Amino acid sequence: MEKKFFTISVYSENNVGLLNRISGIFLKRHINIEGLNVSKSEIKNISKFTIVVFTTEDWTRKIVAQIEKQIEVIKAFYHTDEEIIYQESALFKIASHLLFDERQIQNIIKESNSQIVTVSRDFFILAKTGRRHEIDEMHDELEPYGIMQFVRSGRIAVTKAAMPITALLNEYENNN
Amino acid sequence: MDTMTKKKTTHKNPKKLRVSGAEAIIHCLLAEGVDLIYGYPGGAIMPVYDELYKFQDKLTHILTRHEQGATHAAQGYARVSGKVGVAMATSGPGATNLVTGLADAQIDSTPMVCITGQVPRHLLGSDAFQETDIIGISTPVTKWNYQITTAEEIPGIMAKAFFIAKSGRPGPVLIDITKNAQFDELDFHYEACTGVRSYQPTPVVKAEALEMAADLINNAKKPYIVFGQGVILGEAEKELKAFVEKSGIPAAWTILGLSAMNTDHPLNVGMVGMHGNYGPNVLTNECDVLIAIGMRFDDRVTGNLESYAKQAKIIHMEIDPAEINKNVQVDVALLGNAKETLKKLLPKIKKNSHETWHNEFKLKYEEEFKTVIENDLHPKKEGLTMGEVVEEINKASKNKAVIVTDVGQHQMVACRYAKFDQSKSNITSGGLGTMGFALPAAIGAKMGAEEREVVAIIGDGGYQMTIQELATIYQNKTAVKIVVLNNDHLGMVRQWQELFFESRYASTVMTNPDFVKIAEGYHIKAQRVSERKNLKAAVEEMIAAKEPYFLEVKVEKEDNVFPMIPSGASVSDIRLK
Ligand SMILES: Cc1ncc(C[n+]2csc(CCOP(=O)(O)OP(=O)(O)O)c2C)c(N)n1
């Protein structure tokens, strides 16, 4: 089976130790996590993990089943890149003098649709949100001028189709 | 037996009781109906042990000689009684010694709650004395785990622990309790847990899936059932029998399904798997509908997946959604508790008798009998075989014993030849294959079913992994019968070396101590048999004994267990010799 990027969304209770449990499932199957983000979700007190893996659909399906089996996990889904809207964010720290000495930098900023977050005497910070390849391109363009620090976040994603968590929760509440 | 006799409790839920966390733990256990626990004390769990001392009349604590022994004893107890086994240990090394038992219980779906002490909250993460991250360590081998750091959490978490351990697909839960939480006080109030929002333990079987399954079964020419432990855990033995009898379908067991249906039942055709029976393995690749009930298509059962039952439509009755299509792609998934599923399926099944098809199993059995079984059970050669010992145990115990086995050749022989007419009688480490399991598990099994005969069958290797539990047996006068089948080798590994490593016996020859003297050193009555003429009487004496009894049988040193599916081979390539 063909390997692809899959984005796994996990809705869960917000409990200590759950990240360990979930990451352990990938570890057991020797699958690298390409991106990981944990945040609150649209539902009060419920967390959402967004995990990116590069593997086959069969393995992704099995992993999702094993994630769902964890006691604190409410529901897990997986999607291909075509089925979601997704982004990552990155911060670039660059020496301030380059902003004046290197004209090209201003063009890169404009063309990449990034924002200057702050400027101090020694450095300025650029923030860029977008797809992985856009951030990578910007990184490649800036690199020859010297990047003092670079960081990129995990992927965040929402699906084009609905993820019926609220209905599911209501059903649970009524059953229990 | 007075030191271990279970105390009868009538525990009333104490309303608004101001107690220490340690005392609260005892109240929680009592409220859950626990009257027997296994464990080993130490600094970080001492407040709870102090309470155990005070509550001795209500709750019996069995001191094993190693924490691993405590977990296996709790497992043995759980497996025969159907209740939750409880084991307790201190922090650090005490906690890490529980890991093998947790892993074993996890893979064999045994309900167990383990309680560990932990350093005080303010020392967490500081590499304090006997601190270990047992939550991190036990995460992959528990169904759920939780660290309690405040006394108030105790009742709620303990209730949740028991609910999770025993519901749905059962499993082990570990609760780690910091010492401050044991000392601090709380207003105790206990409510049993009946549900956890994010956890749906028992799916409800879908009507249309039932229709599809019934249709496949009713139209099958060569249907075949393989049943596993899910039948026992779901208490679906009666329903399985009714289903098998009405449909006339031959049924085979996995080693953890063994005893779910009486071994003598005419439609019970034998064991599947690496050392299972010939027919049940070969015919897996000839049936047209394979009905898997409460089993998980373990690789020891399926052999090479590429050539496993490819011709058959597969129906899978299973409680755990993650097992569906995990190893074998199924045509109909019947997600739910086996009892409910079988109950709903039965009226839809047409009465049938698949005689010609059943005959194929009989023919294969005859073939296996001639080449293997005859020689195992009624050997003509001089040396004693493991099979004939098992056969004597069957006879002396009239098929009524609980048989607890360790891991190795003797395990496979026992699972092939032991006879059972009652469920929950076969206790073995199936999924993890844990040597050292049997002796402590037999202790737990005897305490979980005092009225039953419990016979542990163990190899000379595995016996020495938890041999110290003889002291637990002596101290508690636990009337288990221990049979060590001594071949002076790590037999199963030696067999593989002979077959696949050109008989290079790397580290599998064992120079053993005098096992009889050792047993006697623990004040356990002991005997050794090395000749056939003495076997019957010795086994009879052992079974007749009212107290613990040790029997060493010197068996043939280099016997092999057959049939055998070499690893990676197909079930149809099973070798008879
Ligand atoms: C804890 C543990 N270590 C190693 C093994 C690997 N192993 C499987 S069977 C076996 C040999 C068992 O020998 P023995 O207990 O003498 O039983 P026999 O096979 O001779 O009946 C070994 C070493 C295991 N299953 N468990």
PDB file of N, CA, C and O in Angstrom, chain B residues 223-279:
ATOM      1  N   PRO B 223     -18.693 -25.000   7.380  1.00  0.00           N
ATOM      2  CA  PRO B 223     -18.450 -23.942   8.364  1.00  0.00           C
ATOM      3  C   PRO B 223     -17.581 -24.450   9.515  1.00  0.00           C
ATOM      4  O   PRO B 223     -17.564 -25.653   9.795  1.00  0.00           O
ATOM      5  N   TYR B 224     -16.901 -23.541  10.163  1.00  0.00           N
ATOM      6  CA  TYR B 224     -15.919 -23.941  11.172  1.00  0.00           C
ATOM      7  C   TYR B 224     -15.826 -22.830  12.214  1.00  0.00           C
ATOM      8  O   TYR B 224     -15.749 -21.651  11.874  1.00  0.00           O
ATOM      9  N   ILE B 225     -15.854 -23.231  13.475  1.00  0.00           N
ATOM     10  CA  ILE B 225     -15.793 -22.251  14.568  1.00  0.00           C
ATOM     11  C   ILE B 225     -14.430 -22.320  15.256  1.00  0.00           C
ATOM     12  O   ILE B 225     -13.925 -23.416  15.512  1.00  0.00           O
ATOM     13  N   VAL B 226     -13.855 -21.166  15.529  1.00  0.00           N
ATOM     14  CA  VAL B 226     -12.687 -21.124  16.417  1.00  0.00           C
ATOM     15  C   VAL B 226     -13.053 -20.207  17.581  1.00  0.00           C
ATOM     16  O   VAL B 226     -13.400 -19.045  17.376  1.00  0.00           O
ATOM     17  N   PHE B 227     -13.046 -20.763  18.785  1.00  0.00           N
ATOM     18  CA  PHE B 227     -13.433 -19.929  19.932  1.00  0.00           C
ATOM     19  C   PHE B 227     -12.255 -19.646  20.855  1.00  0.00           C
ATOM     20  O   PHE B 227     -11.371 -20.468  21.043  1.00  0.00           O
ATOM     21  N   GLY B 228     -12.288 -18.449  21.427  1.00  0.00           N
ATOM     22  CA  GLY B 228     -11.194 -18.013  22.292  1.00  0.00           C
ATOM     23  C   GLY B 228     -11.695 -17.612  23.660  1.00  0.00           C
ATOM     24  O   GLY B 228     -12.832 -17.927  24.042  1.00  0.00           O
ATOM     25  N   GLN B 229     -10.867 -16.895  24.386  1.00  0.00           N
ATOM     26  CA  GLN B 229     -11.188 -16.559  25.760  1.00  0.00           C
ATOM     27  C   GLN B 229     -12.383 -15.612  25.886  1.00  0.00           C
ATOM     28  O   GLN B 229     -12.995 -15.511  26.953  1.00  0.00           O
ATOM     29  N   GLY B 230     -12.701 -14.921  24.796  1.00  0.00           N
ATOM     30  CA  GLY B 230     -13.856 -14.025  24.829  1.00  0.00           C
ATOM     31  C   GLY B 230     -15.117 -14.733  25.279  1.00  0.00           C
ATOM     32  O   GLY B 230     -15.992 -14.128  25.905  1.00  0.00           O
ATOM     33  N   VAL B 231     -15.192 -16.030  24.987  1.00  0.00           N
ATOM     34  CA  VAL B 231     -16.356 -16.817  25.415  1.00  0.00           C
ATOM     35  C   VAL B 231     -16.390 -16.901  26.944  1.00  0.00           C
ATOM     36  O   VAL B 231     -17.436 -16.718  27.573  1.00  0.00           O
ATOM     37  N   ILE B 232     -15.220 -17.140  27.530  1.00  0.00           N
ATOM     38  CA  ILE B 232     -15.145 -17.288  28.990  1.00  0.00           C
ATOM     39  C   ILE B 232     -15.348 -15.930  29.661  1.00  0.00           C
ATOM     40  O   ILE B 232     -16.132 -15.796  30.596  1.00  0.00           O
ATOM     41  N   LEU B 233     -14.667 -14.913  29.146  1.00  0.00           N
ATOM     42  CA  LEU B 233     -14.782 -13.577  29.742  1.00  0.00           C
ATOM     43  C   LEU B 233     -16.207 -13.044  29.606  1.00  0.00           C
ATOM     44  O   LEU B 233     -16.688 -12.333  30.477  1.00  0.00           O
ATOM     45  N   GLY B 234     -16.859 -13.383  28.509  1.00  0.00           N
ATOM     46  CA  GLY B 234     -18.225 -12.913  28.302  1.00  0.00           C
ATOM     47  C   GLY B 234     -19.263 -13.858  28.892  1.00  0.00           C
ATOM     48  O   GLY B 234     -20.460 -13.657  28.714  1.00  0.00           O
ATOM     49  N   GLU B 235     -18.798 -14.896  29.595  1.00  0.00           N
ATOM     50  CA  GLU B 235     -19.676 -15.906  30.187  1.00  0.00           C
ATOM     51  C   GLU B 235     -20.679 -16.433  29.170  1.00  0.00           C
ATOM     52  O   GLU B 235     -21.880 -16.524  29.423  1.00  0.00           O
ATOM     53  N   ALA B 236     -20.170 -16.778  28.013  1.00  0.00           N
ATOM     54  CA  ALA B 236     -21.025 -17.205  26.918  1.00  0.00           C
ATOM     55  C   ALA B 236     -20.905 -18.709  26.657  1.00  0.00           C
ATOM     56  O   ALA B 236     -21.205 -19.186  25.566  1.00  0.00           O
ATOM     57  N   GLU B 237     -20.481 -19.473  27.665  1.00  0.00           N
ATOM     58  CA  GLU B 237     -20.260 -20.913  27.451  1.00  0.00           C
ATOM     59  C   GLU B 237     -21.536 -21.628  27.023  1.00  0.00           C
ATOM     60  O   GLU B 237     -21.523 -22.424  26.084  1.00  0.00           O
ATOM     61  N   LYS B 238     -22.624 -21.336  27.726  1.00  0.00           N
ATOM     62  CA  LYS B 238     -23.899 -22.013  27.405  1.00  0.00           C
ATOM     63  C   LYS B 238     -24.344 -21.673  25.988  1.00  0.00           C
ATOM     64  O   LYS B 238     -24.784 -22.519  25.223  1.00  0.00           O
ATOM     65  N   GLU B 239     -24.212 -20.401  25.663  1.00  0.00           N
ATOM     66  CA  GLU B 239     -24.637 -19.925  24.349  1.00  0.00           C
ATOM     67  C   GLU B 239     -23.769 -20.535  23.247  1.00  0.00           C
ATOM     68  O   GLU B 239     -24.272 -20.871  22.182  1.00  0.00           O
ATOM     69  N   LEU B 240     -22.479 -20.677  23.534  1.00  0.00           N
ATOM     70  CA  LEU B 240     -21.596 -21.289  22.539  1.00  0.00           C
ATOM     71  C   LEU B 240     -22.030 -22.735  22.277  1.00  0.00           C
ATOM     72  O   LEU B 240     -22.153 -23.173  21.131  1.00  0.00           O
ATOM     73  N   LYS B 241     -22.275 -23.441  23.362  1.00  0.00           N
ATOM     74  CA  LYS B 241     -22.662 -24.851  23.246  1.00  0.00           C
ATOM     75  C   LYS B 241     -23.964 -24.965  22.445  1.00  0.00           C
ATOM     76  O   LYS B 241     -24.072 -25.779  21.518  1.00  0.00           O
ATOM     77  N   ALA B 242     -24.918 -24.126  22.774  1.00  0.00           N
ATOM     78  CA  ALA B 242     -26.205 -24.165  22.070  1.00  0.00           C
ATOM     79  C   ALA B 242     -26.008 -23.886  20.584  1.00  0.00           C
ATOM     80  O   ALA B 242     -26.593 -24.546  19.728  1.00  0.00           O
ATOM     81  N   PHE B 243     -25.165 -22.923  20.303  1.00  0.00           N
ATOM     82  CA  PHE B 243     -24.906 -22.541  18.910  1.00  0.00           C
ATOM     83  C   PHE B 243     -24.236 -23.686  18.153  1.00  0.00           C
ATOM     84  O   PHE B 243     -24.627 -24.042  17.036  1.00  0.00           O
ATOM     85  N   VAL B 244     -23.233 -24.283  18.779  1.00  0.00           N
ATOM     86  CA  VAL B 244     -22.507 -25.377  18.139  1.00  0.00           C
ATOM     87  C   VAL B 244     -23.459 -26.554  17.902  1.00  0.00           C
ATOM     88  O   VAL B 244     -23.489 -27.141  16.817  1.00  0.00           O
ATOM     89  N   GLU B 245     -24.265 -26.864  18.900  1.00  0.00           N
ATOM     90  CA  GLU B 245     -25.131 -28.040  18.776  1.00  0.00           C
ATOM     91  C   GLU B 245     -26.243 -27.845  17.761  1.00  0.00           C
ATOM     92  O   GLU B 245     -26.564 -28.735  16.987  1.00  0.00           O
ATOM     93  N   LYS B 246     -26.814 -26.652  17.754  1.00  0.00           N
ATOM     94  CA  LYS B 246     -27.894 -26.419  16.794  1.00  0.00           C
ATOM     95  C   LYS B 246     -27.353 -26.396  15.360  1.00  0.00           C
ATOM     96  O   LYS B 246     -27.930 -26.997  14.454  1.00  0.00           O
ATOM     97  N   SER B 247     -26.232 -25.741  15.192  1.00  0.00           N
ATOM     98  CA  SER B 247     -25.713 -25.572  13.833  1.00  0.00           C
ATOM     99  C   SER B 247     -24.923 -26.789  13.359  1.00  0.00           C
ATOM    100  O   SER B 247     -24.666 -26.946  12.179  1.00  0.00           O
ATOM    101  N   GLY B 248     -24.503 -27.627  14.312  1.00  0.00           N
ATOM    102  CA  GLY B 248     -23.716 -28.807  13.951  1.00  0.00           C
ATOM    103  C   GLY B 248     -22.328 -28.471  13.424  1.00  0.00           C
ATOM    104  O   GLY B 248     -21.714 -29.258  12.700  1.00  0.00           O
ATOM    105  N   ILE B 249     -21.829 -27.313  13.795  1.00  0.00           N
ATOM    106  CA  ILE B 249     -20.535 -26.865  13.252  1.00  0.00           C
ATOM    107  C   ILE B 249     -19.378 -27.324  14.145  1.00  0.00           C
ATOM    108  O   ILE B 249     -19.398 -27.092  15.354  1.00  0.00           O
ATOM    109  N   PRO B 250     -18.357 -27.947  13.564  1.00  0.00           N
ATOM    110  CA  PRO B 250     -17.179 -28.308  14.351  1.00  0.00           C
ATOM    111  C   PRO B 250     -16.517 -27.054  14.931  1.00  0.00           C
ATOM    112  O   PRO B 250     -16.418 -26.030  14.253  1.00  0.00           O
ATOM    113  N   ALA B 251     -16.063 -27.177  16.183  1.00  0.00           N
ATOM    114  CA  ALA B 251     -15.469 -26.016  16.854  1.00  0.00           C
ATOM    115  C   ALA B 251     -14.108 -26.372  17.430  1.00  0.00           C
ATOM    116  O   ALA B 251     -13.919 -27.459  17.965  1.00  0.00           O
ATOM    117  N   ALA B 252     -13.167 -25.452  17.316  1.00  0.00           N
ATOM    118  CA  ALA B 252     -11.821 -25.666  17.861  1.00  0.00           C
ATOM    119  C   ALA B 252     -11.484 -24.537  18.821  1.00  0.00           C
ATOM    120  O   ALA B 252     -12.039 -23.450  18.714  1.00  0.00           O
ATOM    121  N   TRP B 253     -10.574 -24.811  19.756  1.00  0.00           N
ATOM    122  CA  TRP B 253     -10.225 -23.802  20.748  1.00  0.00           C
ATOM    123  C   TRP B 253      -8.848 -23.206  20.514  1.00  0.00           C
ATOM    124  O   TRP B 253      -7.968 -23.859  19.966  1.00  0.00           O
ATOM    125  N   THR B 254      -8.694 -21.971  20.948  1.00  0.00           N
ATOM    126  CA  THR B 254      -7.357 -21.373  21.076  1.00  0.00           C
ATOM    127  C   THR B 254      -6.908 -21.719  22.500  1.00  0.00           C
ATOM    128  O   THR B 254      -7.755 -22.083  23.319  1.00  0.00           O
ATOM    129  N   ILE B 255      -5.629 -21.569  22.817  1.00  0.00           N
ATOM    130  CA  ILE B 255      -5.262 -22.050  24.156  1.00  0.00           C
ATOM    131  C   ILE B 255      -5.974 -21.283  25.266  1.00  0.00           C
ATOM    132  O   ILE B 255      -6.222 -21.840  26.312  1.00  0.00           O
ATOM    133  N   LEU B 256      -6.353 -20.034  25.024  1.00  0.00           N
ATOM    134  CA  LEU B 256      -7.091 -19.341  26.077  1.00  0.00           C
ATOM    135  C   LEU B 256      -8.588 -19.627  26.021  1.00  0.00           C
ATOM    136  O   LEU B 256      -9.322 -19.306  26.945  1.00  0.00           O
ATOM    137  N   GLY B 257      -9.043 -20.223  24.922  1.00  0.00           N
ATOM    138  CA  GLY B 257     -10.455 -20.603  24.846  1.00  0.00           C
ATOM    139  C   GLY B 257     -10.692 -21.973  25.472  1.00  0.00           C
ATOM    140  O   GLY B 257     -11.827 -22.338  25.785  1.00  0.00           O
ATOM    141  N   LEU B 258      -9.613 -22.704  25.659  1.00  0.00           N
ATOM    142  CA  LEU B 258      -9.689 -24.057  26.212  1.00  0.00           C
ATOM    143  C   LEU B 258     -10.481 -24.074  27.525  1.00  0.00           C
ATOM    144  O   LEU B 258     -10.251 -23.234  28.394  1.00  0.00           O
ATOM    145  N   SER B 259     -11.396 -25.027  27.612  1.00  0.00           N
ATOM    146  CA  SER B 259     -12.300 -25.268  28.752  1.00  0.00           C
ATOM    147  C   SER B 259     -13.602 -24.482  28.643  1.00  0.00           C
ATOM    148  O   SER B 259     -14.522 -24.708  29.418  1.00  0.00           O
ATOM    149  N   ALA B 260     -13.730 -23.596  27.666  1.00  0.00           N
ATOM    150  CA  ALA B 260     -14.998 -22.892  27.471  1.00  0.00           C
ATOM    151  C   ALA B 260     -16.075 -23.891  27.048  1.00  0.00           C
ATOM    152  O   ALA B 260     -17.262 -23.697  27.313  1.00  0.00           O
ATOM    153  N   MET B 261     -15.653 -24.974  26.362  1.00  0.00           N
ATOM    154  CA  MET B 261     -16.576 -26.030  25.978  1.00  0.00           C
ATOM    155  C   MET B 261     -15.933 -27.319  26.463  1.00  0.00           C
ATOM    156  O   MET B 261     -14.709 -27.450  26.374  1.00  0.00           O
ATOM    157  N   ASN B 262     -16.698 -28.243  27.010  1.00  0.00           N
ATOM    158  CA  ASN B 262     -16.030 -29.437  27.546  1.00  0.00           C
ATOM    159  C   ASN B 262     -15.240 -30.156  26.449  1.00  0.00           C
ATOM    160  O   ASN B 262     -15.694 -30.281  25.319  1.00  0.00           O
ATOM    161  N   THR B 263     -14.076 -30.615  26.831  1.00  0.00           N
ATOM    162  CA  THR B 263     -13.151 -31.177  25.835  1.00  0.00           C
ATOM    163  C   THR B 263     -13.717 -32.429  25.167  1.00  0.00           C
ATOM    164  O   THR B 263     -13.341 -32.753  24.049  1.00  0.00           O
ATOM    165  N   ASP B 264     -14.600 -33.130  25.862  1.00  0.00           N
ATOM    166  CA  ASP B 264     -15.142 -34.370  25.304  1.00  0.00           C
ATOM    167  C   ASP B 264     -16.312 -34.153  24.354  1.00  0.00           C
ATOM    168  O   ASP B 264     -16.832 -35.099  23.787  1.00  0.00           O
ATOM    169  N   HIS B 265     -16.752 -32.947  24.217  1.00  0.00           N
ATOM    170  CA  HIS B 265     -17.913 -32.696  23.357  1.00  0.00           C
ATOM    171  C   HIS B 265     -17.614 -33.172  21.934  1.00  0.00           C
ATOM    172  O   HIS B 265     -16.566 -32.859  21.381  1.00  0.00           O
ATOM    173  N   PRO B 266     -18.532 -33.934  21.334  1.00  0.00           N
ATOM    174  CA  PRO B 266     -18.226 -34.498  20.008  1.00  0.00           C
ATOM    175  C   PRO B 266     -17.933 -33.446  18.939  1.00  0.00           C
ATOM    176  O   PRO B 266     -17.216 -33.740  17.975  1.00  0.00           O
ATOM    177  N   LEU B 267     -18.457 -32.256  19.106  1.00  0.00           N
ATOM    178  CA  LEU B 267     -18.180 -31.238  18.086  1.00  0.00           C
ATOM    179  C   LEU B 267     -16.958 -30.378  18.420  1.00  0.00           C
ATOM    180  O   LEU B 267     -16.593 -29.471  17.689  1.00  0.00           O
ATOM    181  N   ASN B 268     -16.361 -30.662  19.570  1.00  0.00           N
ATOM    182  CA  ASN B 268     -15.149 -29.948  19.953  1.00  0.00           C
ATOM    183  C   ASN B 268     -13.970 -30.686  19.318  1.00  0.00           C
ATOM    184  O   ASN B 268     -13.604 -31.776  19.742  1.00  0.00           O
ATOM    185  N   VAL B 269     -13.401 -30.107  18.268  1.00  0.00           N
ATOM    186  CA  VAL B 269     -12.481 -30.885  17.438  1.00  0.00           C
ATOM    187  C   VAL B 269     -11.007 -30.705  17.763  1.00  0.00           C
ATOM    188  O   VAL B 269     -10.147 -31.325  17.150  1.00  0.00           O
ATOM    189  N   GLY B 270     -10.679 -29.850  18.731  1.00  0.00           N
ATOM    190  CA  GLY B 270      -9.272 -29.740  19.107  1.00  0.00           C
ATOM    191  C   GLY B 270      -8.766 -28.312  19.157  1.00  0.00           C
ATOM    192  O   GLY B 270      -9.536 -27.364  19.210  1.00  0.00           O
ATOM    193  N   MET B 271      -7.466 -28.194  19.141  1.00  0.00           N
ATOM    194  CA  MET B 271      -6.814 -26.906  19.364  1.00  0.00           C
ATOM    195  C   MET B 271      -6.203 -26.369  18.064  1.00  0.00           C
ATOM    196  O   MET B 271      -5.619 -27.119  17.295  1.00  0.00           O
ATOM    197  N   VAL B 272      -6.348 -25.073  17.852  1.00  0.00           N
ATOM    198  CA  VAL B 272      -5.671 -24.445  16.718  1.00  0.00           C
ATOM    199  C   VAL B 272      -4.323 -23.892  17.183  1.00  0.00           C
ATOM    200  O   VAL B 272      -4.059 -23.805  18.380  1.00  0.00           O
ATOM    201  N   GLY B 273      -3.490 -23.530  16.241  1.00  0.00           N
ATOM    202  CA  GLY B 273      -2.255 -22.850  16.598  1.00  0.00           C
ATOM    203  C   GLY B 273      -1.012 -23.675  16.373  1.00  0.00           C
ATOM    204  O   GLY B 273      -1.064 -24.834  15.954  1.00  0.00           O
ATOM    205  N   MET B 274       0.110 -23.062  16.681  1.00  0.00           N
ATOM    206  CA  MET B 274       1.432 -23.604  16.387  1.00  0.00           C
ATOM    207  C   MET B 274       1.605 -25.070  16.784  1.00  0.00           C
ATOM    208  O   MET B 274       2.172 -25.844  16.044  1.00  0.00           O
ATOM    209  N   HIS B 275       1.116 -25.425  17.989  1.00  0.00           N
ATOM    210  CA  HIS B 275       1.202 -26.820  18.408  1.00  0.00           C
ATOM    211  C   HIS B 275      -0.188 -27.422  18.591  1.00  0.00           C
ATOM    212  O   HIS B 275      -0.387 -28.330  19.382  1.00  0.00           O
ATOM    213  N   GLY B 276      -1.133 -26.860  17.853  1.00  0.00           N
ATOM    214  CA  GLY B 276      -2.503 -27.353  17.957  1.00  0.00           C
ATOM    215  C   GLY B 276      -2.664 -28.671  17.229  1.00  0.00           C
ATOM    216  O   GLY B 276      -1.684 -29.323  16.842  1.00  0.00           O
ATOM    217  N   ASN B 277      -3.918 -29.049  17.034  1.00  0.00           N
ATOM    218  CA  ASN B 277      -4.171 -30.327  16.379  1.00  0.00           C
ATOM    219  C   ASN B 277      -4.095 -30.193  14.863  1.00  0.00           C
ATOM    220  O   ASN B 277      -4.253 -29.103  14.303  1.00  0.00           O
ATOM    221  N   TYR B 278      -3.894 -31.336  14.251  1.00  0.00           N
ATOM    222  CA  TYR B 278      -3.673 -31.381  12.805  1.00  0.00           C
ATOM    223  C   TYR B 278      -4.909 -30.897  12.036  1.00  0.00           C
ATOM    224  O   TYR B 278      -4.836 -29.937  11.251  1.00  0.00           O
ATOM    225  N   GLY B 279      -6.037 -31.553  12.270  1.00  0.00           N
ATOM    226  CA  GLY B 279      -7.270 -31.198  11.563  1.00  0.00           C
ATOM    227  C   GLY B 279      -7.648 -29.733  11.712  1.00  0.00           C
ATOM    228  O   GLY B 279      -7.834 -29.023  10.718  1.00  0.00           O
TER     229      GLY B 279
END
